[in-house]
Amino acid sequence: MATQEGKDPGIVTTVRLNQNRPLPSRLLQFCLMFLVLGLGISIVSINMIRFFGVRTGGPAARSNIIFPCFEESDSIEKWIRPPSNLMHKMNDTELFWRASFVPGINQYPIKRVPKIAFMFLTKGPLPLAPLWERFFKGHEGLYSIYVHSLPSYVADLTRFSVFYKRQIPSQVAEWGMMSMCDAERRLLANALLDISNEWFILLSESCIPLHNFGIIYRYISKSRYSFMGVFDDPGPYGRGRYNWNMQPEVMLEQWRKGSQWFEVDRKLAVSVIEDSTYYPKFKDFCRPGCYVDEHYFPTMLSIQFPHVLANRSVTWTDWSRGGAHPATFGNSDITAEFFKRMFEGQSCLYNNQPDNVCFLFARKFAPSALEPLLDLSPKVLGF
């Protein structure tokens, strides 16, 4: 190779040889250690993410899907605590399915205080609410309240009222139609969501209690029977309403009639909301002049559970004036003598023994009856 500008060829050869020499072994060891360390850190980081998740500085986005039944629970209280908000978003199918859950073990793992669920089937406001407020006072923990009103009704109550936020999701209920029984089943299902509710009483906005809370609680809780009016009426307003399409689920001799206003225990309440055998028959073949709210529950329960029914209602009504509806009592009717006549002459069986306390509630009372009722209740009603 020719040299340029007097450069020594030996120097050029030396430089080229130095460029082809391998890297020192110490440098290779350092690079290898760095590679192993990086790989180890990566493996540790992956495992930490897998077991502990990644936490970022900002709040994590939450899913809009809610799984209340499968939410992880770390204590039994979360499973038994009653709903804090009665205005849930379940439809009837979802509600009845959820409310039909029954523990397979009869003994509760907690100290359970059984309560009475007072279920008010109304059109709107409760004009006799001040009387009921007085009745419930001092007995917290022994009762629950549920109100089924027209969907358009918005209650104007203070947070100090026992009826505050006790409305349930509702639908229009028409007298004599299956929608009335749907409303009653809806009340039962919502009340069943509270595992402490053991007894369920259906009332209207025109009902009043005839005794103090203690007497009513003992009467219901000590009874071996549920109180539903059930009887066989051979006339045109009983068997005369029977439709032969009811067979074979309901035979003519099984057809029963009874009062709409009932009291049932938890077992019967579950059987009412889970029924899919008798409901379609009554919905399709008991239409006016067959009034389904007078026949569906009495017939179904008398077929399934005849030995646990008292076959009488504990709600007093006056049918002496005739007509399709019982008498309504207003301001001028409410006297001590009025209640004396009501209480006198009562005779019934209570736990198979004769008794003179047969009615715990009464109807129908107009809004104008409130003031005299409040005046008389300490002396006459005991509260």
mmCIF file of C-alpha atoms in Angstrom:
data_model
loop_
_atom_site.group_PDB
_atom_site.id
_atom_site.type_symbol
_atom_site.label_atom_id
_atom_site.label_comp_id
_atom_site.label_asym_id
_atom_site.label_seq_id
_atom_site.Cartn_x
_atom_site.Cartn_y
_atom_site.Cartn_z
ATOM 1 C CA MET A 1 0.000 0.000 0.000
ATOM 2 C CA ALA A 2 1.414 3.384 -0.945
ATOM 3 C CA THR A 3 1.951 5.981 1.769
ATOM 4 C CA GLN A 4 0.717 9.508 1.547
ATOM 5 C CA GLU A 5 2.347 12.720 2.796
ATOM 6 C CA GLY A 6 5.280 10.878 4.347
ATOM 7 C CA LYS A 7 3.338 8.765 6.881
ATOM 8 C CA ASP A 8 5.033 5.679 8.292
ATOM 9 C CA PRO A 9 3.451 2.427 7.079
ATOM 10 C CA GLY A 10 4.224 0.748 10.375
ATOM 11 C CA ILE A 11 1.999 3.072 12.319
ATOM 12 C CA VAL A 12 -0.958 2.337 10.073
ATOM 13 C CA THR A 13 -0.555 -1.377 10.518
ATOM 14 C CA THR A 14 -0.440 -1.029 14.308
ATOM 15 C CA VAL A 15 -3.701 0.935 14.502
ATOM 16 C CA ARG A 16 -5.561 -1.599 12.398
ATOM 17 C CA LEU A 17 -4.393 -4.479 14.572
ATOM 18 C CA ASN A 18 -5.512 -2.700 17.774
ATOM 19 C CA GLN A 19 -9.067 -2.218 16.348
ATOM 20 C CA ASN A 20 -9.515 -5.983 15.910
ATOM 21 C CA ARG A 21 -8.618 -6.909 19.524
ATOM 22 C CA PRO A 22 -11.489 -8.478 21.632
ATOM 23 C CA LEU A 23 -13.141 -6.595 24.620
ATOM 24 C CA PRO A 24 -11.589 -7.134 28.068
ATOM 25 C CA SER A 25 -13.169 -10.005 30.126
ATOM 26 C CA ARG A 26 -13.999 -7.673 33.067
ATOM 27 C CA LEU A 27 -16.246 -5.567 30.840
ATOM 28 C CA LEU A 28 -18.081 -8.677 29.640
ATOM 29 C CA GLN A 29 -18.693 -9.772 33.252
ATOM 30 C CA PHE A 30 -20.142 -6.355 34.113
ATOM 31 C CA CYS A 31 -22.554 -6.465 31.162
ATOM 32 C CA LEU A 32 -23.678 -9.995 32.064
ATOM 33 C CA MET A 33 -24.351 -9.019 35.697
ATOM 34 C CA PHE A 34 -26.395 -5.994 34.552
ATOM 35 C CA LEU A 35 -28.474 -8.216 32.235
ATOM 36 C CA VAL A 36 -29.194 -10.762 35.011
ATOM 37 C CA LEU A 37 -30.146 -8.008 37.485
ATOM 38 C CA GLY A 38 -32.574 -6.421 35.007
ATOM 39 C CA LEU A 39 -34.192 -9.784 34.284
ATOM 40 C CA GLY A 40 -34.664 -10.458 38.008
ATOM 41 C CA ILE A 41 -36.295 -7.069 38.607
ATOM 42 C CA SER A 42 -38.685 -7.689 35.713
ATOM 43 C CA ILE A 43 -39.766 -11.069 37.127
ATOM 44 C CA VAL A 44 -40.383 -9.608 40.610
ATOM 45 C CA SER A 45 -42.416 -6.733 39.151
ATOM 46 C CA ILE A 46 -44.638 -9.075 37.142
ATOM 47 C CA ASN A 47 -45.429 -11.157 40.242
ATOM 48 C CA MET A 48 -46.207 -8.075 42.325
ATOM 49 C CA ILE A 49 -48.674 -6.864 39.700
ATOM 50 C CA ARG A 50 -50.307 -10.275 39.544
ATOM 51 C CA PHE A 51 -50.921 -10.572 43.299
ATOM 52 C CA PHE A 52 -51.354 -6.987 44.431
ATOM 53 C CA GLY A 53 -52.627 -5.147 41.370
ATOM 54 C CA VAL A 54 -51.531 -1.804 40.076
ATOM 55 C CA ARG A 55 -52.304 1.368 42.003
ATOM 56 C CA THR A 56 -52.246 4.607 40.173
ATOM 57 C CA GLY A 57 -52.239 8.135 41.431
ATOM 58 C CA GLY A 58 -55.761 8.845 40.160
ATOM 59 C CA PRO A 59 -59.040 7.172 41.146
ATOM 60 C CA ALA A 60 -59.836 3.934 39.357
ATOM 61 C CA ALA A 61 -62.808 3.893 37.019
ATOM 62 C CA ARG A 62 -65.687 1.836 38.397
ATOM 63 C CA SER A 63 -67.881 -0.445 36.360
ATOM 64 C CA ASN A 64 -71.532 0.466 35.988
ATOM 65 C CA ILE A 65 -72.515 -3.186 36.432
ATOM 66 C CA ILE A 66 -73.633 -4.003 39.975
ATOM 67 C CA PHE A 67 -73.588 -7.486 41.429
ATOM 68 C CA PRO A 68 -75.201 -7.102 44.870
ATOM 69 C CA CYS A 69 -75.782 -10.799 45.417
ATOM 70 C CA PHE A 70 -72.170 -11.708 44.748
ATOM 71 C CA GLU A 71 -70.384 -8.854 46.470
ATOM 72 C CA GLU A 72 -67.635 -10.242 48.650
ATOM 73 C CA SER A 73 -68.658 -10.200 52.287
ATOM 74 C CA ASP A 74 -66.354 -10.288 55.294
ATOM 75 C CA SER A 75 -69.078 -10.632 57.956
ATOM 76 C CA ILE A 76 -72.494 -12.246 58.421
ATOM 77 C CA GLU A 77 -74.086 -8.836 59.041
ATOM 78 C CA LYS A 78 -73.737 -7.919 55.377
ATOM 79 C CA TRP A 79 -75.893 -10.887 54.432
ATOM 80 C CA ILE A 80 -78.649 -10.273 56.968
ATOM 81 C CA ARG A 81 -78.759 -6.489 57.075
ATOM 82 C CA PRO A 82 -82.110 -5.230 55.659
ATOM 83 C CA PRO A 83 -81.979 -2.993 52.572
ATOM 84 C CA SER A 84 -81.122 0.606 53.462
ATOM 85 C CA ASN A 85 -83.086 1.887 50.470
ATOM 86 C CA LEU A 86 -86.470 0.342 49.671
ATOM 87 C CA MET A 87 -86.621 2.006 46.238
ATOM 88 C CA HIS A 88 -84.576 -0.642 44.431
ATOM 89 C CA LYS A 89 -84.538 -1.189 40.656
ATOM 90 C CA MET A 90 -85.582 -4.852 40.569
ATOM 91 C CA ASN A 91 -88.622 -5.798 38.508
ATOM 92 C CA ASP A 92 -91.211 -8.176 39.975
ATOM 93 C CA THR A 93 -89.588 -11.286 38.509
ATOM 94 C CA GLU A 94 -86.202 -10.389 39.991
ATOM 95 C CA LEU A 95 -87.760 -9.288 43.290
ATOM 96 C CA PHE A 96 -89.793 -12.468 43.808
ATOM 97 C CA TRP A 97 -86.789 -14.635 42.917
ATOM 98 C CA ARG A 98 -84.581 -12.777 45.396
ATOM 99 C CA ALA A 99 -87.220 -12.794 48.147
ATOM 100 C CA SER A 100 -87.858 -16.531 47.798
ATOM 101 C CA PHE A 101 -84.453 -17.450 49.249
ATOM 102 C CA VAL A 102 -84.977 -19.660 52.305
ATOM 103 C CA PRO A 103 -82.147 -20.741 54.669
ATOM 104 C CA GLY A 104 -81.623 -24.481 54.679
ATOM 105 C CA ILE A 105 -80.730 -24.421 58.379
ATOM 106 C CA ASN A 106 -83.533 -23.388 60.723
ATOM 107 C CA GLN A 107 -81.274 -22.164 63.520
ATOM 108 C CA TYR A 108 -79.921 -18.666 62.862
ATOM 109 C CA PRO A 109 -76.213 -17.970 63.558
ATOM 110 C CA ILE A 110 -77.156 -14.584 65.052
ATOM 111 C CA LYS A 111 -79.423 -13.260 67.760
ATOM 112 C CA ARG A 112 -82.523 -12.696 65.645
ATOM 113 C CA VAL A 113 -85.386 -10.651 67.090
ATOM 114 C CA PRO A 114 -88.508 -11.527 65.056
ATOM 115 C CA LYS A 115 -90.437 -8.531 63.762
ATOM 116 C CA ILE A 116 -93.918 -7.828 62.427
ATOM 117 C CA ALA A 117 -94.028 -6.317 58.943
ATOM 118 C CA PHE A 118 -96.880 -3.808 58.673
ATOM 119 C CA MET A 119 -97.739 -3.558 54.976
ATOM 120 C CA PHE A 120 -99.924 -0.627 53.926
ATOM 121 C CA LEU A 121 -101.734 -0.911 50.590
ATOM 122 C CA THR A 122 -102.804 2.646 49.774
ATOM 123 C CA LYS A 123 -103.666 5.012 46.953
ATOM 124 C CA GLY A 124 -101.651 7.902 48.343
ATOM 125 C CA PRO A 125 -101.262 9.548 51.749
ATOM 126 C CA LEU A 126 -101.914 7.954 55.123
ATOM 127 C CA PRO A 127 -104.421 10.322 56.780
ATOM 128 C CA LEU A 128 -104.375 8.327 60.037
ATOM 129 C CA ALA A 129 -100.559 8.342 60.260
ATOM 130 C CA PRO A 130 -100.463 10.347 63.568
ATOM 131 C CA LEU A 131 -102.421 7.566 65.275
ATOM 132 C CA TRP A 132 -100.056 4.944 63.906
ATOM 133 C CA GLU A 133 -97.042 7.038 64.958
ATOM 134 C CA ARG A 134 -98.341 6.927 68.520
ATOM 135 C CA PHE A 135 -98.961 3.174 68.235
ATOM 136 C CA PHE A 136 -95.406 2.399 67.074
ATOM 137 C CA LYS A 137 -93.603 4.760 69.473
ATOM 138 C CA GLY A 138 -91.157 3.006 71.787
ATOM 139 C CA HIS A 139 -91.194 -0.333 69.969
ATOM 140 C CA GLU A 140 -88.337 0.159 67.520
ATOM 141 C CA GLY A 141 -86.716 -3.109 66.486
ATOM 142 C CA LEU A 142 -89.967 -5.085 66.713
ATOM 143 C CA TYR A 143 -91.620 -3.878 63.519
ATOM 144 C CA SER A 144 -90.996 -2.889 59.913
ATOM 145 C CA ILE A 145 -93.194 -0.708 57.678
ATOM 146 C CA TYR A 146 -93.810 -0.963 53.932
ATOM 147 C CA VAL A 147 -96.090 1.268 51.863
ATOM 148 C CA HIS A 148 -97.396 0.458 48.375
ATOM 149 C CA SER A 149 -99.061 3.538 46.863
ATOM 150 C CA LEU A 150 -99.784 4.799 43.380
ATOM 151 C CA PRO A 151 -96.497 5.190 41.466
ATOM 152 C CA SER A 152 -97.153 8.908 40.979
ATOM 153 C CA TYR A 153 -97.554 9.621 44.689
ATOM 154 C CA VAL A 154 -94.636 11.327 46.441
ATOM 155 C CA ALA A 155 -94.893 11.350 50.221
ATOM 156 C CA ASP A 156 -94.187 14.622 52.037
ATOM 157 C CA LEU A 157 -92.851 13.392 55.366
ATOM 158 C CA THR A 158 -90.154 14.492 57.771
ATOM 159 C CA ARG A 159 -87.294 12.141 58.584
ATOM 160 C CA PHE A 160 -88.722 11.768 62.103
ATOM 161 C CA SER A 161 -91.810 9.917 60.823
ATOM 162 C CA VAL A 162 -91.916 6.106 61.020
ATOM 163 C CA PHE A 163 -93.247 6.216 57.428
ATOM 164 C CA TYR A 164 -90.280 8.218 56.111
ATOM 165 C CA LYS A 165 -88.763 6.489 53.057
ATOM 166 C CA ARG A 166 -90.893 3.375 53.578
ATOM 167 C CA GLN A 167 -92.477 3.395 50.105
ATOM 168 C CA ILE A 168 -91.609 0.491 47.836
ATOM 169 C CA PRO A 169 -91.476 0.448 44.011
ATOM 170 C CA SER A 170 -95.134 0.200 43.015
ATOM 171 C CA GLN A 171 -97.549 -0.193 40.125
ATOM 172 C CA VAL A 172 -101.194 0.706 39.656
ATOM 173 C CA ALA A 173 -103.502 -1.696 41.545
ATOM 174 C CA GLU A 174 -107.148 -1.951 40.479
ATOM 175 C CA TRP A 175 -109.865 -3.191 42.814
ATOM 176 C CA GLY A 176 -111.030 -6.697 41.956
ATOM 177 C CA MET A 177 -108.249 -7.234 39.416
ATOM 178 C CA MET A 178 -105.079 -9.357 39.522
ATOM 179 C CA SER A 179 -103.041 -6.163 39.792
ATOM 180 C CA MET A 180 -104.380 -5.869 43.360
ATOM 181 C CA CYS A 181 -102.937 -9.283 44.253
ATOM 182 C CA ASP A 182 -99.722 -8.301 42.453
ATOM 183 C CA ALA A 183 -99.432 -5.307 44.790
ATOM 184 C CA GLU A 184 -99.955 -7.540 47.826
ATOM 185 C CA ARG A 185 -97.316 -10.008 46.601
ATOM 186 C CA ARG A 186 -94.988 -7.052 45.973
ATOM 187 C CA LEU A 187 -95.416 -5.930 49.574
ATOM 188 C CA LEU A 188 -94.714 -9.440 50.844
ATOM 189 C CA ALA A 189 -91.619 -9.806 48.668
ATOM 190 C CA ASN A 190 -90.115 -6.498 49.794
ATOM 191 C CA ALA A 191 -90.792 -7.351 53.420
ATOM 192 C CA LEU A 192 -89.180 -10.784 52.988
ATOM 193 C CA LEU A 193 -85.885 -9.089 52.074
ATOM 194 C CA ASP A 194 -85.530 -8.316 55.788
ATOM 195 C CA ILE A 195 -84.675 -11.682 57.315
ATOM 196 C CA SER A 196 -85.942 -10.544 60.734
ATOM 197 C CA ASN A 197 -89.527 -10.115 59.532
ATOM 198 C CA GLU A 198 -91.455 -13.170 60.746
ATOM 199 C CA TRP A 199 -95.099 -12.067 60.477
ATOM 200 C CA PHE A 200 -96.752 -10.025 57.735
ATOM 201 C CA ILE A 201 -99.948 -7.985 58.134
ATOM 202 C CA LEU A 202 -101.797 -6.356 55.228
ATOM 203 C CA LEU A 203 -103.512 -3.055 56.046
ATOM 204 C CA SER A 204 -105.059 -0.121 54.212
ATOM 205 C CA GLU A 205 -104.902 3.631 54.794
ATOM 206 C CA SER A 206 -108.314 3.396 56.506
ATOM 207 C CA CYS A 207 -107.206 0.818 59.117
ATOM 208 C CA ILE A 208 -106.557 1.506 62.799
ATOM 209 C CA PRO A 209 -105.079 -0.668 65.578
ATOM 210 C CA LEU A 210 -107.573 -1.710 68.272
ATOM 211 C CA HIS A 211 -104.974 -2.482 70.951
ATOM 212 C CA ASN A 212 -101.533 -1.270 71.946
ATOM 213 C CA PHE A 213 -98.430 -2.635 70.274
ATOM 214 C CA GLY A 214 -97.521 -5.021 73.090
ATOM 215 C CA ILE A 215 -100.865 -6.809 73.019
ATOM 216 C CA ILE A 216 -100.825 -7.143 69.224
ATOM 217 C CA TYR A 217 -97.225 -8.378 69.141
ATOM 218 C CA ARG A 218 -97.919 -11.058 71.759
ATOM 219 C CA TYR A 219 -101.159 -12.116 70.068
ATOM 220 C CA ILE A 220 -99.463 -12.594 66.693
ATOM 221 C CA SER A 221 -96.203 -14.089 67.940
ATOM 222 C CA LYS A 222 -97.841 -16.614 70.285
ATOM 223 C CA SER A 223 -100.388 -17.853 67.759
ATOM 224 C CA ARG A 224 -99.901 -21.266 66.195
ATOM 225 C CA TYR A 225 -101.957 -20.179 63.181
ATOM 226 C CA SER A 226 -101.948 -17.503 60.513
ATOM 227 C CA PHE A 227 -105.020 -15.313 60.280
ATOM 228 C CA MET A 228 -106.699 -15.411 56.898
ATOM 229 C CA GLY A 229 -110.421 -15.437 56.391
ATOM 230 C CA VAL A 230 -111.283 -18.662 54.549
ATOM 231 C CA PHE A 231 -114.754 -20.098 54.056
ATOM 232 C CA ASP A 232 -116.814 -22.039 51.532
ATOM 233 C CA ASP A 233 -119.679 -19.886 50.247
ATOM 234 C CA PRO A 234 -122.132 -22.047 48.270
ATOM 235 C CA GLY A 235 -124.045 -19.013 46.974
ATOM 236 C CA PRO A 236 -123.682 -16.879 43.839
ATOM 237 C CA TYR A 237 -120.923 -14.723 45.378
ATOM 238 C CA GLY A 238 -118.868 -17.762 46.351
ATOM 239 C CA ARG A 239 -119.022 -20.940 44.298
ATOM 240 C CA GLY A 240 -121.075 -19.007 41.781
ATOM 241 C CA ARG A 241 -117.869 -17.227 40.743
ATOM 242 C CA TYR A 242 -116.026 -20.454 40.046
ATOM 243 C CA ASN A 243 -114.833 -21.019 36.483
ATOM 244 C CA TRP A 244 -114.539 -24.635 35.355
ATOM 245 C CA ASN A 245 -111.317 -23.772 33.534
ATOM 246 C CA MET A 246 -109.703 -23.724 36.979
ATOM 247 C CA GLN A 247 -109.489 -27.514 36.859
ATOM 248 C CA PRO A 248 -107.474 -29.559 37.595
ATOM 249 C CA GLU A 249 -105.438 -27.179 39.781
ATOM 250 C CA VAL A 250 -108.532 -25.934 41.633
ATOM 251 C CA MET A 251 -111.635 -28.093 41.910
ATOM 252 C CA LEU A 252 -115.047 -26.649 42.749
ATOM 253 C CA GLU A 253 -115.029 -28.146 46.241
ATOM 254 C CA GLN A 254 -111.655 -26.429 46.898
ATOM 255 C CA TRP A 255 -112.892 -22.964 45.897
ATOM 256 C CA ARG A 256 -112.755 -20.559 48.853
ATOM 257 C CA LYS A 257 -113.598 -16.952 49.658
ATOM 258 C CA GLY A 258 -112.159 -14.657 52.319
ATOM 259 C CA SER A 259 -111.206 -11.199 53.466
ATOM 260 C CA GLN A 260 -108.492 -9.350 51.589
ATOM 261 C CA TRP A 261 -106.847 -8.247 54.859
ATOM 262 C CA PHE A 262 -104.663 -11.003 56.270
ATOM 263 C CA GLU A 263 -101.762 -11.950 58.523
ATOM 264 C CA VAL A 264 -99.354 -14.724 57.485
ATOM 265 C CA ASP A 265 -96.078 -16.053 58.808
ATOM 266 C CA ARG A 266 -92.826 -16.160 56.860
ATOM 267 C CA LYS A 267 -93.342 -19.661 55.450
ATOM 268 C CA LEU A 268 -96.743 -18.750 53.980
ATOM 269 C CA ALA A 269 -95.430 -15.437 52.678
ATOM 270 C CA VAL A 270 -92.726 -17.251 50.704
ATOM 271 C CA SER A 271 -95.285 -19.689 49.293
ATOM 272 C CA VAL A 272 -97.412 -16.760 48.073
ATOM 273 C CA ILE A 273 -94.642 -15.015 46.154
ATOM 274 C CA GLU A 274 -93.158 -18.178 44.650
ATOM 275 C CA ASP A 275 -96.489 -19.543 43.404
ATOM 276 C CA SER A 276 -96.555 -20.330 39.700
ATOM 277 C CA THR A 277 -99.250 -23.018 39.800
ATOM 278 C CA TYR A 278 -102.374 -21.147 40.863
ATOM 279 C CA TYR A 279 -101.455 -17.628 39.776
ATOM 280 C CA PRO A 280 -102.000 -18.203 36.006
ATOM 281 C CA LYS A 281 -105.376 -19.837 36.640
ATOM 282 C CA PHE A 282 -106.671 -16.960 38.746
ATOM 283 C CA LYS A 283 -105.237 -14.355 36.406
ATOM 284 C CA ASP A 284 -106.952 -15.889 33.361
ATOM 285 C CA PHE A 285 -110.217 -17.187 34.814
ATOM 286 C CA CYS A 286 -111.093 -15.022 37.827
ATOM 287 C CA ARG A 287 -112.200 -11.705 36.362
ATOM 288 C CA PRO A 288 -115.048 -9.411 37.414
ATOM 289 C CA GLY A 289 -117.588 -10.427 38.620
ATOM 290 C CA CYS A 290 -115.078 -12.844 40.126
ATOM 291 C CA TYR A 291 -113.025 -10.600 42.412
ATOM 292 C CA VAL A 292 -109.630 -12.221 42.574
ATOM 293 C CA ASP A 293 -108.438 -10.532 45.778
ATOM 294 C CA GLU A 294 -111.279 -12.331 47.633
ATOM 295 C CA HIS A 295 -110.434 -15.789 46.276
ATOM 296 C CA TYR A 296 -106.797 -16.241 45.199
ATOM 297 C CA PHE A 297 -104.927 -16.341 48.526
ATOM 298 C CA PRO A 298 -107.727 -18.066 50.537
ATOM 299 C CA THR A 299 -108.092 -20.820 47.921
ATOM 300 C CA MET A 300 -104.378 -21.394 47.303
ATOM 301 C CA LEU A 301 -103.355 -21.451 50.966
ATOM 302 C CA SER A 302 -106.304 -23.597 52.041
ATOM 303 C CA ILE A 303 -105.219 -26.189 49.456
ATOM 304 C CA GLN A 304 -101.522 -26.088 50.380
ATOM 305 C CA PHE A 305 -101.577 -25.356 54.132
ATOM 306 C CA PRO A 306 -105.068 -26.037 55.531
ATOM 307 C CA HIS A 307 -103.806 -26.931 59.013
ATOM 308 C CA VAL A 308 -101.983 -23.658 59.725
ATOM 309 C CA LEU A 309 -104.848 -21.259 58.935
ATOM 310 C CA ALA A 310 -107.156 -19.893 61.633
ATOM 311 C CA ASN A 311 -109.810 -19.382 58.926
ATOM 312 C CA ARG A 312 -110.624 -15.902 60.212
ATOM 313 C CA SER A 313 -109.309 -12.394 59.793
ATOM 314 C CA VAL A 314 -108.088 -10.194 62.649
ATOM 315 C CA THR A 315 -109.356 -7.027 60.904
ATOM 316 C CA TRP A 316 -112.871 -5.948 61.888
ATOM 317 C CA THR A 317 -115.239 -4.523 59.252
ATOM 318 C CA ASP A 318 -118.912 -3.624 59.334
ATOM 319 C CA TRP A 319 -120.967 -5.088 56.480
ATOM 320 C CA SER A 320 -124.313 -4.460 58.167
ATOM 321 C CA ARG A 321 -125.232 -1.607 55.830
ATOM 322 C CA GLY A 322 -125.111 -3.846 52.755
ATOM 323 C CA GLY A 323 -123.523 -3.074 49.406
ATOM 324 C CA ALA A 324 -120.231 -3.937 47.760
ATOM 325 C CA HIS A 325 -118.146 -2.103 50.374
ATOM 326 C CA PRO A 326 -118.176 -2.057 54.184
ATOM 327 C CA ALA A 327 -119.263 0.932 56.229
ATOM 328 C CA THR A 328 -116.979 3.950 56.607
ATOM 329 C CA PHE A 329 -116.819 5.798 59.939
ATOM 330 C CA GLY A 330 -116.192 9.525 60.283
ATOM 331 C CA ASN A 331 -115.876 12.135 62.996
ATOM 332 C CA SER A 332 -119.371 11.827 64.422
ATOM 333 C CA ASP A 333 -119.153 8.022 64.697
ATOM 334 C CA ILE A 334 -116.085 7.891 66.926
ATOM 335 C CA THR A 335 -117.252 7.626 70.528
ATOM 336 C CA ALA A 336 -116.464 5.430 73.511
ATOM 337 C CA GLU A 337 -119.838 3.755 73.018
ATOM 338 C CA PHE A 338 -118.910 2.937 69.420
ATOM 339 C CA PHE A 339 -115.855 0.980 70.554
ATOM 340 C CA LYS A 340 -117.739 -0.623 73.414
ATOM 341 C CA ARG A 341 -120.207 -2.119 70.935
ATOM 342 C CA MET A 342 -117.296 -3.273 68.769
ATOM 343 C CA PHE A 343 -115.509 -5.076 71.601
ATOM 344 C CA GLU A 344 -118.571 -6.607 73.244
ATOM 345 C CA GLY A 345 -119.762 -9.993 72.141
ATOM 346 C CA GLN A 346 -116.539 -11.039 70.409
ATOM 347 C CA SER A 347 -116.055 -14.794 70.479
ATOM 348 C CA CYS A 348 -113.539 -16.902 68.574
ATOM 349 C CA LEU A 349 -110.914 -19.593 68.919
ATOM 350 C CA TYR A 350 -107.332 -18.647 69.663
ATOM 351 C CA ASN A 351 -104.899 -21.575 69.608
ATOM 352 C CA ASN A 352 -107.962 -23.864 69.740
ATOM 353 C CA GLN A 353 -109.231 -22.235 72.923
ATOM 354 C CA PRO A 354 -112.260 -19.894 73.289
ATOM 355 C CA ASP A 355 -111.258 -16.238 73.479
ATOM 356 C CA ASN A 356 -112.972 -12.832 73.485
ATOM 357 C CA VAL A 357 -110.128 -10.972 71.739
ATOM 358 C CA CYS A 358 -110.766 -11.679 68.082
ATOM 359 C CA PHE A 359 -109.844 -8.471 66.219
ATOM 360 C CA LEU A 360 -106.596 -6.536 66.348
ATOM 361 C CA PHE A 361 -107.412 -3.933 63.682
ATOM 362 C CA ALA A 362 -110.505 -2.268 62.248
ATOM 363 C CA ARG A 363 -111.586 -0.447 59.087
ATOM 364 C CA LYS A 364 -112.842 1.716 57.372
ATOM 365 C CA PHE A 365 -112.123 5.052 59.038
ATOM 366 C CA ALA A 366 -112.298 8.356 57.177
ATOM 367 C CA PRO A 367 -109.687 11.123 57.597
ATOM 368 C CA SER A 368 -112.207 13.104 59.662
ATOM 369 C CA ALA A 369 -112.067 10.375 62.333
ATOM 370 C CA LEU A 370 -108.450 11.202 63.231
ATOM 371 C CA GLU A 371 -109.030 13.848 65.926
ATOM 372 C CA PRO A 372 -111.566 11.897 67.997
ATOM 373 C CA LEU A 373 -109.428 8.765 67.596
ATOM 374 C CA LEU A 374 -106.411 10.592 69.026
ATOM 375 C CA ASP A 375 -108.544 11.844 71.905
ATOM 376 C CA LEU A 376 -109.952 8.420 72.747
ATOM 377 C CA SER A 377 -106.946 6.181 72.044
ATOM 378 C CA PRO A 378 -105.238 6.427 75.491
ATOM 379 C CA LYS A 379 -108.416 5.330 77.279
ATOM 380 C CA VAL A 380 -110.077 3.061 74.716
ATOM 381 C CA LEU A 381 -107.224 1.626 72.615
ATOM 382 C CA GLY A 382 -104.516 1.560 75.282
ATOM 383 C CA PHE A 383 -101.926 3.791 73.632
#
